[in-house]
């Protein structure tokens, strides 16, 4: 709370210094902060496009989680990528470092898609004259007090897609659009590397994400193995296991459990994030929970079998591609929201994930392949 106290104490002076910088329009320098992980970054890409379409001569800087640095640097609408981690702005000195970094950028507009105290303080002390953010539908007292330091807030309403809320946020800098299409870009050598990996396969490729950053959403190895066995029994196709190098052990566990060892390709750890879109776009169907690669598949318009599990799909879900969503209505669903996530099941059952059967998933795969 000391940061809030200091901000309120010196707010008249900070406001004056910010205004002395002026509010150039069309804006010359715009900062967007999206420090969440892969899926959240991909679900923000429509903002970068629409900002540059409206202000093509502006310099767009995006602060990102280091995890997404690769795909952020490939985005043609972003002029500068600044990786930031939460460790970098911890404590009082961390807040000062963040504010100094922002102040040196001399931005005309600052937009944070992560409505929290550090970025509020960073943009305020960084002397950005126009400061925008989303007002979460779930919000604690600290941020409610800090939210007074933004020049404009866009309330996020329950039941509305967060990507739509982001677009409404842009209305405050005269950007009018309803285009929520997401975009991902790949590195130059990506197609070549993927072609070498796939060889001469000319059968449907069905991708399965082996893990999730949030373990509450993750499908168990045994269930993944059951899905693979049933797909390979009923469909003349190849399975592609998808994940990062950290998912290699789980992929090996899945492979040890499957009965049918042929027609399975393990891509975990084979491709970096800049190369992965080249593999995803080759898939005939992607099977995934609410995870970053699901939104990559959505951006690339790959058909998706989607297992939302605990999340509120009225707020966030794939919207671009043909999709079959599989879930069982439970009294405890949803329990995880865009601005109020949870990483554990209070009933210790994960029924929202575990009750989805391999038969349901395989039937959905067949329907998407038929169409």
Tab-separated table of C-alpha atoms in Angstrom:
chain	number	residue	atom	x	y	z
A	1	UNK	CA	0.000	0.000	0.000
A	2	UNK	CA	3.028	2.317	0.332
A	3	UNK	CA	3.055	2.679	-3.479
A	4	UNK	CA	-0.565	3.818	-3.426
A	5	UNK	CA	0.100	6.273	-0.608
A	6	UNK	CA	3.051	7.825	-2.452
A	7	UNK	CA	1.084	7.956	-5.697
A	8	UNK	CA	-1.846	9.763	-4.073
A	9	UNK	CA	0.537	12.083	-2.230
A	10	UNK	CA	2.434	13.149	-5.338
A	11	UNK	CA	-0.386	12.744	-7.872
A	12	UNK	CA	-0.841	16.502	-8.541
A	13	UNK	CA	2.859	16.838	-9.373
A	14	UNK	CA	2.932	13.633	-11.453
A	15	UNK	CA	-0.165	14.742	-13.364
A	16	UNK	CA	1.413	18.125	-14.111
A	17	UNK	CA	4.667	16.541	-15.323
A	18	UNK	CA	2.690	14.120	-17.516
A	19	UNK	CA	0.653	16.937	-19.057
A	20	UNK	CA	3.794	18.967	-19.757
A	21	UNK	CA	4.844	16.196	-22.095
A	22	UNK	CA	1.760	16.979	-24.171
A	23	UNK	CA	-0.695	14.664	-25.882
A	24	UNK	CA	0.557	14.401	-29.429
A	25	UNK	CA	-2.054	13.282	-31.909
A	26	UNK	CA	-1.731	11.322	-34.037
A	27	UNK	CA	0.178	9.555	-31.299
A	28	UNK	CA	3.876	9.067	-31.968
A	29	UNK	CA	4.632	6.421	-29.344
A	30	UNK	CA	2.229	3.829	-27.942
A	31	UNK	CA	2.992	1.253	-25.250
A	32	UNK	CA	0.965	-1.927	-24.724
A	33	UNK	CA	1.708	-4.187	-21.754
A	34	UNK	CA	0.687	-7.848	-22.110
A	35	UNK	CA	2.834	-9.771	-19.650
A	36	UNK	CA	0.741	-12.951	-19.482
A	37	UNK	CA	1.534	-16.204	-21.290
A	38	UNK	CA	1.084	-17.562	-24.816
A	39	UNK	CA	-2.701	-17.780	-25.039
A	40	UNK	CA	-3.261	-14.319	-23.566
A	41	UNK	CA	-0.675	-12.812	-25.899
A	42	UNK	CA	-2.287	-14.405	-28.970
A	43	UNK	CA	-5.695	-13.163	-27.774
A	44	UNK	CA	-4.245	-9.634	-27.782
A	45	UNK	CA	-2.820	-9.615	-31.304
A	46	UNK	CA	-5.899	-7.967	-32.806
A	47	UNK	CA	-5.067	-4.868	-30.736
A	48	UNK	CA	-1.617	-4.513	-32.285
A	49	UNK	CA	-3.096	-4.743	-35.781
A	50	UNK	CA	-5.881	-2.240	-35.145
A	51	UNK	CA	-3.550	0.252	-33.435
A	52	UNK	CA	-1.174	0.246	-36.408
A	53	UNK	CA	-4.015	0.422	-38.921
A	54	UNK	CA	-5.324	3.578	-37.263
A	55	UNK	CA	-1.936	5.079	-36.403
A	56	UNK	CA	0.423	3.641	-39.051
A	57	UNK	CA	3.187	6.161	-38.324
A	58	UNK	CA	3.231	5.550	-34.587
A	59	UNK	CA	5.891	3.445	-32.893
A	60	UNK	CA	4.244	0.519	-31.107
A	61	UNK	CA	6.171	-0.984	-28.198
A	62	UNK	CA	4.875	-4.104	-26.458
A	63	UNK	CA	6.092	-5.339	-23.082
A	64	UNK	CA	5.736	-9.109	-22.918
A	65	UNK	CA	6.426	-12.167	-20.818
A	66	UNK	CA	9.847	-13.530	-21.924
A	67	UNK	CA	8.084	-16.797	-22.872
A	68	UNK	CA	6.376	-15.115	-25.848
A	69	UNK	CA	9.312	-12.954	-26.983
A	70	UNK	CA	9.868	-15.065	-30.113
A	71	UNK	CA	6.369	-14.785	-31.556
A	72	UNK	CA	6.079	-11.158	-30.454
A	73	UNK	CA	9.187	-10.245	-32.460
A	74	UNK	CA	7.698	-11.925	-35.545
A	75	UNK	CA	4.543	-9.785	-35.397
A	76	UNK	CA	4.837	-7.144	-38.164
A	77	UNK	CA	2.675	-4.628	-36.300
A	78	UNK	CA	5.029	-4.447	-33.315
A	79	UNK	CA	8.007	-2.101	-33.667
A	80	UNK	CA	9.722	-2.954	-30.394
A	81	UNK	CA	9.437	-5.879	-27.965
A	82	UNK	CA	10.539	-5.472	-24.345
A	83	UNK	CA	10.599	-8.724	-22.327
A	84	UNK	CA	9.740	-8.206	-18.649
A	85	UNK	CA	9.384	-10.739	-15.849
A	86	UNK	CA	7.625	-10.294	-12.517
A	87	UNK	CA	10.970	-10.618	-10.722
A	88	UNK	CA	12.126	-7.438	-12.441
A	89	UNK	CA	9.545	-5.186	-10.800
A	90	UNK	CA	9.270	-6.742	-7.328
A	91	UNK	CA	9.679	-4.449	-4.347
A	92	UNK	CA	10.117	-0.692	-4.236
A	93	UNK	CA	13.306	-0.640	-6.306
A	94	UNK	CA	11.646	-2.884	-8.884
A	95	UNK	CA	8.779	-0.402	-9.259
A	96	UNK	CA	11.317	2.413	-9.708
A	97	UNK	CA	13.158	0.411	-12.399
A	98	UNK	CA	9.899	-0.289	-14.237
A	99	UNK	CA	8.838	3.374	-14.057
A	100	UNK	CA	12.259	4.515	-15.321
A	101	UNK	CA	12.097	2.060	-18.207
A	102	UNK	CA	8.673	3.394	-19.176
A	103	UNK	CA	9.670	7.048	-18.660
A	104	UNK	CA	12.633	6.677	-21.018
A	105	UNK	CA	10.236	5.514	-23.744
A	106	UNK	CA	8.412	8.884	-23.659
A	107	UNK	CA	5.114	7.245	-24.646
A	108	UNK	CA	2.029	9.275	-25.528
A	109	UNK	CA	-0.330	6.405	-24.679
A	110	UNK	CA	0.050	3.456	-22.321
A	111	UNK	CA	-2.326	0.482	-22.356
A	112	UNK	CA	-1.968	-2.348	-19.871
A	113	UNK	CA	-3.968	-5.517	-20.450
A	114	UNK	CA	-2.796	-6.733	-17.044
A	115	UNK	CA	-4.759	-4.591	-14.586
A	116	UNK	CA	-2.545	-4.742	-11.511
A	117	UNK	CA	-0.709	-2.421	-9.162
A	118	UNK	CA	2.847	-2.698	-10.597
A	119	UNK	CA	1.840	-1.670	-14.123
A	120	UNK	CA	-0.491	1.032	-12.809
A	121	UNK	CA	2.370	2.524	-10.802
A	122	UNK	CA	4.840	1.990	-13.648
A	123	UNK	CA	2.760	3.919	-16.181
A	124	UNK	CA	1.865	6.666	-13.689
A	125	UNK	CA	5.407	7.225	-12.413
A	126	UNK	CA	6.618	6.741	-15.991
A	127	UNK	CA	4.743	9.973	-16.849
A	128	UNK	CA	2.544	8.600	-19.644
A	129	UNK	CA	-0.166	11.249	-20.206
A	130	UNK	CA	-2.870	8.833	-21.462
A	131	UNK	CA	-3.147	5.637	-19.410
A	132	UNK	CA	-5.751	2.980	-20.229
A	133	UNK	CA	-6.703	-0.393	-18.801
A	134	UNK	CA	-9.538	-2.835	-18.305
A	135	UNK	CA	-11.520	-2.675	-15.075
A	136	UNK	CA	-11.845	-6.364	-14.087
A	137	UNK	CA	-15.172	-7.877	-13.138
A	138	UNK	CA	-13.309	-9.463	-10.203
A	139	UNK	CA	-11.290	-6.800	-8.432
A	140	UNK	CA	-9.698	-6.308	-5.014
A	141	UNK	CA	-9.579	-3.134	-2.956
A	142	UNK	CA	-5.955	-2.339	-3.828
A	143	UNK	CA	-6.571	-2.170	-7.561
A	144	UNK	CA	-9.866	-0.313	-7.080
A	145	UNK	CA	-7.899	2.418	-5.327
A	146	UNK	CA	-5.111	2.286	-7.929
A	147	UNK	CA	-7.575	2.448	-10.827
A	148	UNK	CA	-8.136	6.160	-10.083
A	149	UNK	CA	-4.750	6.814	-11.685
A	150	UNK	CA	-5.897	5.782	-15.166
A	151	UNK	CA	-7.212	8.425	-17.528
A	152	UNK	CA	-9.777	5.950	-18.890
A	153	UNK	CA	-11.074	2.541	-17.798
A	154	UNK	CA	-13.061	0.012	-19.809
A	155	UNK	CA	-15.175	-2.223	-17.547
A	156	UNK	CA	-15.081	-5.914	-18.394
A	157	UNK	CA	-18.594	-7.318	-18.084
A	158	UNK	CA	-19.181	-10.953	-17.161
A	159	UNK	CA	-20.459	-12.839	-20.187
A	160	UNK	CA	-18.546	-10.738	-22.703
A	161	UNK	CA	-15.495	-12.004	-24.565
A	162	UNK	CA	-12.402	-10.341	-23.154
A	163	UNK	CA	-11.112	-9.775	-26.702
A	164	UNK	CA	-14.181	-7.587	-27.255
A	165	UNK	CA	-13.456	-5.670	-24.050
A	166	UNK	CA	-9.927	-5.039	-25.329
A	167	UNK	CA	-11.353	-3.549	-28.523
A	168	UNK	CA	-13.709	-1.301	-26.571
A	169	UNK	CA	-10.668	-0.085	-24.665
A	170	UNK	CA	-9.270	1.209	-27.965
A	171	UNK	CA	-12.355	3.384	-28.438
A	172	UNK	CA	-10.778	5.749	-25.907
A	173	UNK	CA	-8.033	6.568	-28.430
A	174	UNK	CA	-10.460	6.846	-31.355
A	175	UNK	CA	-10.015	3.336	-32.755
A	176	UNK	CA	-13.386	1.982	-33.872
A	177	UNK	CA	-13.445	-1.657	-34.981
A	178	UNK	CA	-15.119	-4.983	-34.237
A	179	UNK	CA	-12.436	-7.182	-35.824
A	180	UNK	CA	-11.356	-9.692	-33.159
A	181	UNK	CA	-9.378	-11.945	-35.530
A	182	UNK	CA	-6.180	-13.184	-33.893
A	183	UNK	CA	-2.877	-13.529	-35.747
A	184	UNK	CA	0.326	-15.523	-35.300
A	185	UNK	CA	3.432	-15.437	-37.451
A	186	UNK	CA	6.210	-17.955	-38.023
A	187	UNK	CA	9.947	-17.728	-38.564
A	188	UNK	CA	11.510	-17.923	-42.030
A	189	UNK	CA	12.945	-21.438	-41.633
A	190	UNK	CA	9.845	-22.881	-39.951
A	191	UNK	CA	8.239	-24.505	-43.010
A	192	UNK	CA	11.492	-26.222	-43.942
A	193	UNK	CA	12.003	-27.629	-40.444
A	194	UNK	CA	8.432	-28.897	-40.241
A	195	UNK	CA	8.657	-30.520	-43.683
A	196	UNK	CA	11.792	-32.365	-42.593
A	197	UNK	CA	9.983	-33.558	-39.464
A	198	UNK	CA	6.820	-34.750	-41.236
A	199	UNK	CA	8.522	-36.303	-44.247
A	200	UNK	CA	6.191	-37.660	-46.924
A	201	UNK	CA	3.143	-38.284	-44.716
A	202	UNK	CA	-0.034	-37.717	-46.736
A	203	UNK	CA	-2.629	-38.756	-44.156
A	204	UNK	CA	-4.581	-36.497	-41.772
A	205	UNK	CA	-2.538	-35.151	-38.874
A	206	UNK	CA	-4.293	-34.927	-35.514
A	207	UNK	CA	-2.483	-32.832	-32.932
A	208	UNK	CA	-2.836	-33.292	-29.184
A	209	UNK	CA	-1.443	-30.880	-26.589
A	210	UNK	CA	0.124	-33.091	-23.924
A	211	UNK	CA	0.060	-30.523	-21.130
A	212	UNK	CA	-1.200	-27.169	-19.893
A	213	UNK	CA	0.479	-24.373	-17.965
A	214	UNK	CA	-2.395	-24.618	-15.487
A	215	UNK	CA	-2.474	-28.210	-14.226
A	216	UNK	CA	-6.147	-27.874	-13.318
A	217	UNK	CA	-6.924	-27.933	-17.052
A	218	UNK	CA	-4.498	-30.719	-17.972
A	219	UNK	CA	-5.648	-34.073	-19.357
A	220	UNK	CA	-4.050	-37.061	-17.607
A	221	UNK	CA	-1.492	-39.139	-19.512
A	222	UNK	CA	-3.666	-42.254	-19.273
A	223	UNK	CA	-6.631	-40.437	-20.860
A	224	UNK	CA	-4.438	-39.056	-23.666
A	225	UNK	CA	-3.178	-42.583	-24.359
A	226	UNK	CA	-6.784	-43.856	-24.522
A	227	UNK	CA	-7.695	-41.089	-26.974
A	228	UNK	CA	-4.709	-41.923	-29.171
A	229	UNK	CA	-5.436	-45.663	-29.167
A	230	UNK	CA	-9.051	-45.101	-30.155
A	231	UNK	CA	-8.221	-42.573	-32.881
A	232	UNK	CA	-5.609	-44.832	-34.459
A	233	UNK	CA	-8.003	-47.784	-34.252
A	234	UNK	CA	-10.865	-45.963	-35.978
A	235	UNK	CA	-9.183	-43.353	-38.201
A	236	UNK	CA	-6.426	-43.705	-40.789
A	237	UNK	CA	-4.390	-40.784	-39.501
A	238	UNK	CA	-1.211	-39.782	-37.678
A	239	UNK	CA	-1.059	-38.392	-34.153
A	240	UNK	CA	1.264	-35.470	-33.374
A	241	UNK	CA	2.110	-34.879	-29.705
A	242	UNK	CA	2.615	-31.159	-29.180
A	243	UNK	CA	4.430	-29.382	-26.378
A	244	UNK	CA	7.624	-27.685	-25.279
A	245	UNK	CA	10.859	-29.282	-24.084
A	246	UNK	CA	9.396	-29.202	-20.550
A	247	UNK	CA	6.627	-31.525	-21.769
A	248	UNK	CA	9.019	-34.198	-23.030
A	249	UNK	CA	8.703	-36.404	-19.950
A	250	UNK	CA	4.920	-36.373	-20.105
A	251	UNK	CA	5.020	-37.192	-23.820
A	252	UNK	CA	7.272	-40.168	-23.055
A	253	UNK	CA	4.835	-41.277	-20.354
A	254	UNK	CA	1.966	-41.102	-22.857
A	255	UNK	CA	3.978	-43.101	-25.391
A	256	UNK	CA	4.694	-45.768	-22.779
A	257	UNK	CA	0.946	-46.163	-22.167
A	258	UNK	CA	-0.363	-46.358	-25.745
A	259	UNK	CA	-1.077	-49.782	-27.218
A	260	UNK	CA	-0.562	-48.725	-30.825
A	261	UNK	CA	2.992	-47.439	-31.232
A	262	UNK	CA	2.866	-46.717	-34.958
A	263	UNK	CA	1.667	-43.470	-36.554
A	264	UNK	CA	2.611	-41.307	-33.576
A	265	UNK	CA	4.978	-38.356	-33.943
A	266	UNK	CA	6.432	-36.740	-30.829
A	267	UNK	CA	7.153	-33.081	-31.576
A	268	UNK	CA	7.667	-31.981	-27.956
A	269	UNK	CA	10.792	-29.851	-27.723
A	270	UNK	CA	11.464	-30.104	-31.472
A	271	UNK	CA	10.257	-26.626	-32.416
A	272	UNK	CA	10.599	-23.223	-30.829
A	273	UNK	CA	7.633	-20.886	-30.533
A	274	UNK	CA	8.484	-19.133	-33.782
A	275	UNK	CA	8.466	-22.448	-35.658
A	276	UNK	CA	5.430	-24.021	-34.009
A	277	UNK	CA	2.803	-22.215	-36.168
A	278	UNK	CA	4.231	-23.988	-39.226
A	279	UNK	CA	3.468	-27.343	-37.586
A	280	UNK	CA	0.067	-26.348	-36.195
A	281	UNK	CA	-1.204	-25.134	-39.585
A	282	UNK	CA	-0.482	-28.596	-41.046
A	283	UNK	CA	-2.931	-30.273	-38.660
A	284	UNK	CA	-6.295	-31.534	-39.852
A	285	UNK	CA	-7.654	-31.339	-36.288
A	286	UNK	CA	-6.225	-30.113	-32.998
A	287	UNK	CA	-7.323	-31.520	-29.612
A	288	UNK	CA	-6.698	-29.289	-26.635
A	289	UNK	CA	-7.833	-27.777	-23.373
A	290	UNK	CA	-7.813	-24.028	-22.739
A	291	UNK	CA	-4.128	-23.486	-23.360
A	292	UNK	CA	-1.867	-21.295	-25.474
A	293	UNK	CA	-1.504	-23.730	-28.369
A	294	UNK	CA	-5.292	-23.989	-28.631
A	295	UNK	CA	-5.408	-20.259	-29.357
A	296	UNK	CA	-2.554	-20.611	-31.829
A	297	UNK	CA	-4.595	-23.261	-33.664
A	298	UNK	CA	-7.601	-20.950	-33.511
A	299	UNK	CA	-5.639	-18.058	-35.014
A	300	UNK	CA	-4.518	-20.378	-37.831
A	301	UNK	CA	-8.122	-21.551	-38.360
A	302	UNK	CA	-7.317	-25.195	-37.647
A	303	UNK	CA	-10.430	-27.221	-36.623
A	304	UNK	CA	-10.423	-27.740	-32.857
A	305	UNK	CA	-11.819	-30.288	-30.421
A	306	UNK	CA	-11.954	-28.063	-27.359
A	307	UNK	CA	-12.193	-29.227	-23.744
A	308	UNK	CA	-12.798	-25.999	-21.776
A	309	UNK	CA	-12.896	-27.655	-18.351
A	310	UNK	CA	-13.174	-25.088	-15.545
A	311	UNK	CA	-13.125	-21.864	-17.557
A	312	UNK	CA	-15.944	-19.451	-18.319
A	313	UNK	CA	-16.329	-19.818	-22.091
A	314	UNK	CA	-18.523	-16.733	-22.284
A	315	UNK	CA	-15.335	-14.742	-21.572
A	316	UNK	CA	-12.682	-16.624	-23.499
A	317	UNK	CA	-12.794	-19.404	-26.071
A	318	UNK	CA	-11.634	-20.149	-29.634
A	319	UNK	CA	-13.740	-18.143	-32.081
A	320	UNK	CA	-11.942	-18.271	-35.429
A	321	UNK	CA	-12.066	-21.899	-36.463
A	322	UNK	CA	-14.532	-24.755	-36.748
A	323	UNK	CA	-14.774	-26.068	-33.237
A	324	UNK	CA	-16.557	-28.730	-31.235
A	325	UNK	CA	-16.590	-27.965	-27.524
A	326	UNK	CA	-16.988	-30.944	-25.177
A	327	UNK	CA	-18.041	-30.465	-21.581
A	328	UNK	CA	-20.450	-31.792	-18.978
A	329	UNK	CA	-22.515	-29.245	-17.070
A	330	UNK	CA	-21.514	-29.362	-13.412
A	331	UNK	CA	-22.781	-27.216	-10.552
A	332	UNK	CA	-19.237	-26.006	-9.833
A	333	UNK	CA	-18.605	-24.757	-13.386
A	334	UNK	CA	-17.181	-22.339	-14.255
A	335	UNK	CA	-14.695	-21.741	-11.469
A	336	UNK	CA	-11.905	-20.040	-13.423
A	337	UNK	CA	-12.253	-16.642	-15.058
A	338	UNK	CA	-10.037	-14.297	-17.072
A	339	UNK	CA	-9.458	-12.003	-14.095
A	340	UNK	CA	-9.920	-14.608	-11.373
A	341	UNK	CA	-8.068	-17.773	-12.253
A	342	UNK	CA	-7.693	-20.848	-10.101
A	343	UNK	CA	-5.143	-23.646	-10.305
A	344	UNK	CA	-6.726	-26.292	-8.086
A	345	UNK	CA	-10.018	-28.152	-7.848
A	346	UNK	CA	-11.751	-27.502	-4.538
A	347	UNK	CA	-13.385	-30.937	-4.808
A	348	UNK	CA	-10.078	-32.592	-5.755
A	349	UNK	CA	-11.774	-34.397	-8.642
A	350	UNK	CA	-11.228	-32.317	-11.813
A	351	UNK	CA	-14.512	-33.769	-13.072
A	352	UNK	CA	-14.854	-30.935	-15.601
A	353	UNK	CA	-11.874	-32.488	-17.415
A	354	UNK	CA	-11.993	-36.122	-16.320
A	355	UNK	CA	-15.659	-36.789	-17.182
A	356	UNK	CA	-15.018	-36.034	-20.853
A	357	UNK	CA	-14.593	-39.461	-22.461
A	358	UNK	CA	-12.229	-40.571	-25.180
A	359	UNK	CA	-15.305	-41.720	-27.152
A	360	UNK	CA	-16.705	-38.171	-27.153
A	361	UNK	CA	-13.395	-36.750	-28.314
A	362	UNK	CA	-12.942	-39.302	-31.107
A	363	UNK	CA	-16.502	-38.723	-32.344
A	364	UNK	CA	-15.793	-34.978	-32.489
A	365	UNK	CA	-12.564	-35.603	-34.427
A	366	UNK	CA	-14.493	-37.710	-36.948
A	367	UNK	CA	-17.114	-34.997	-37.428
A	368	UNK	CA	-14.487	-32.357	-38.084
A	369	UNK	CA	-12.621	-34.601	-40.524
A	370	UNK	CA	-15.847	-35.380	-42.400
A	371	UNK	CA	-16.590	-31.694	-42.853
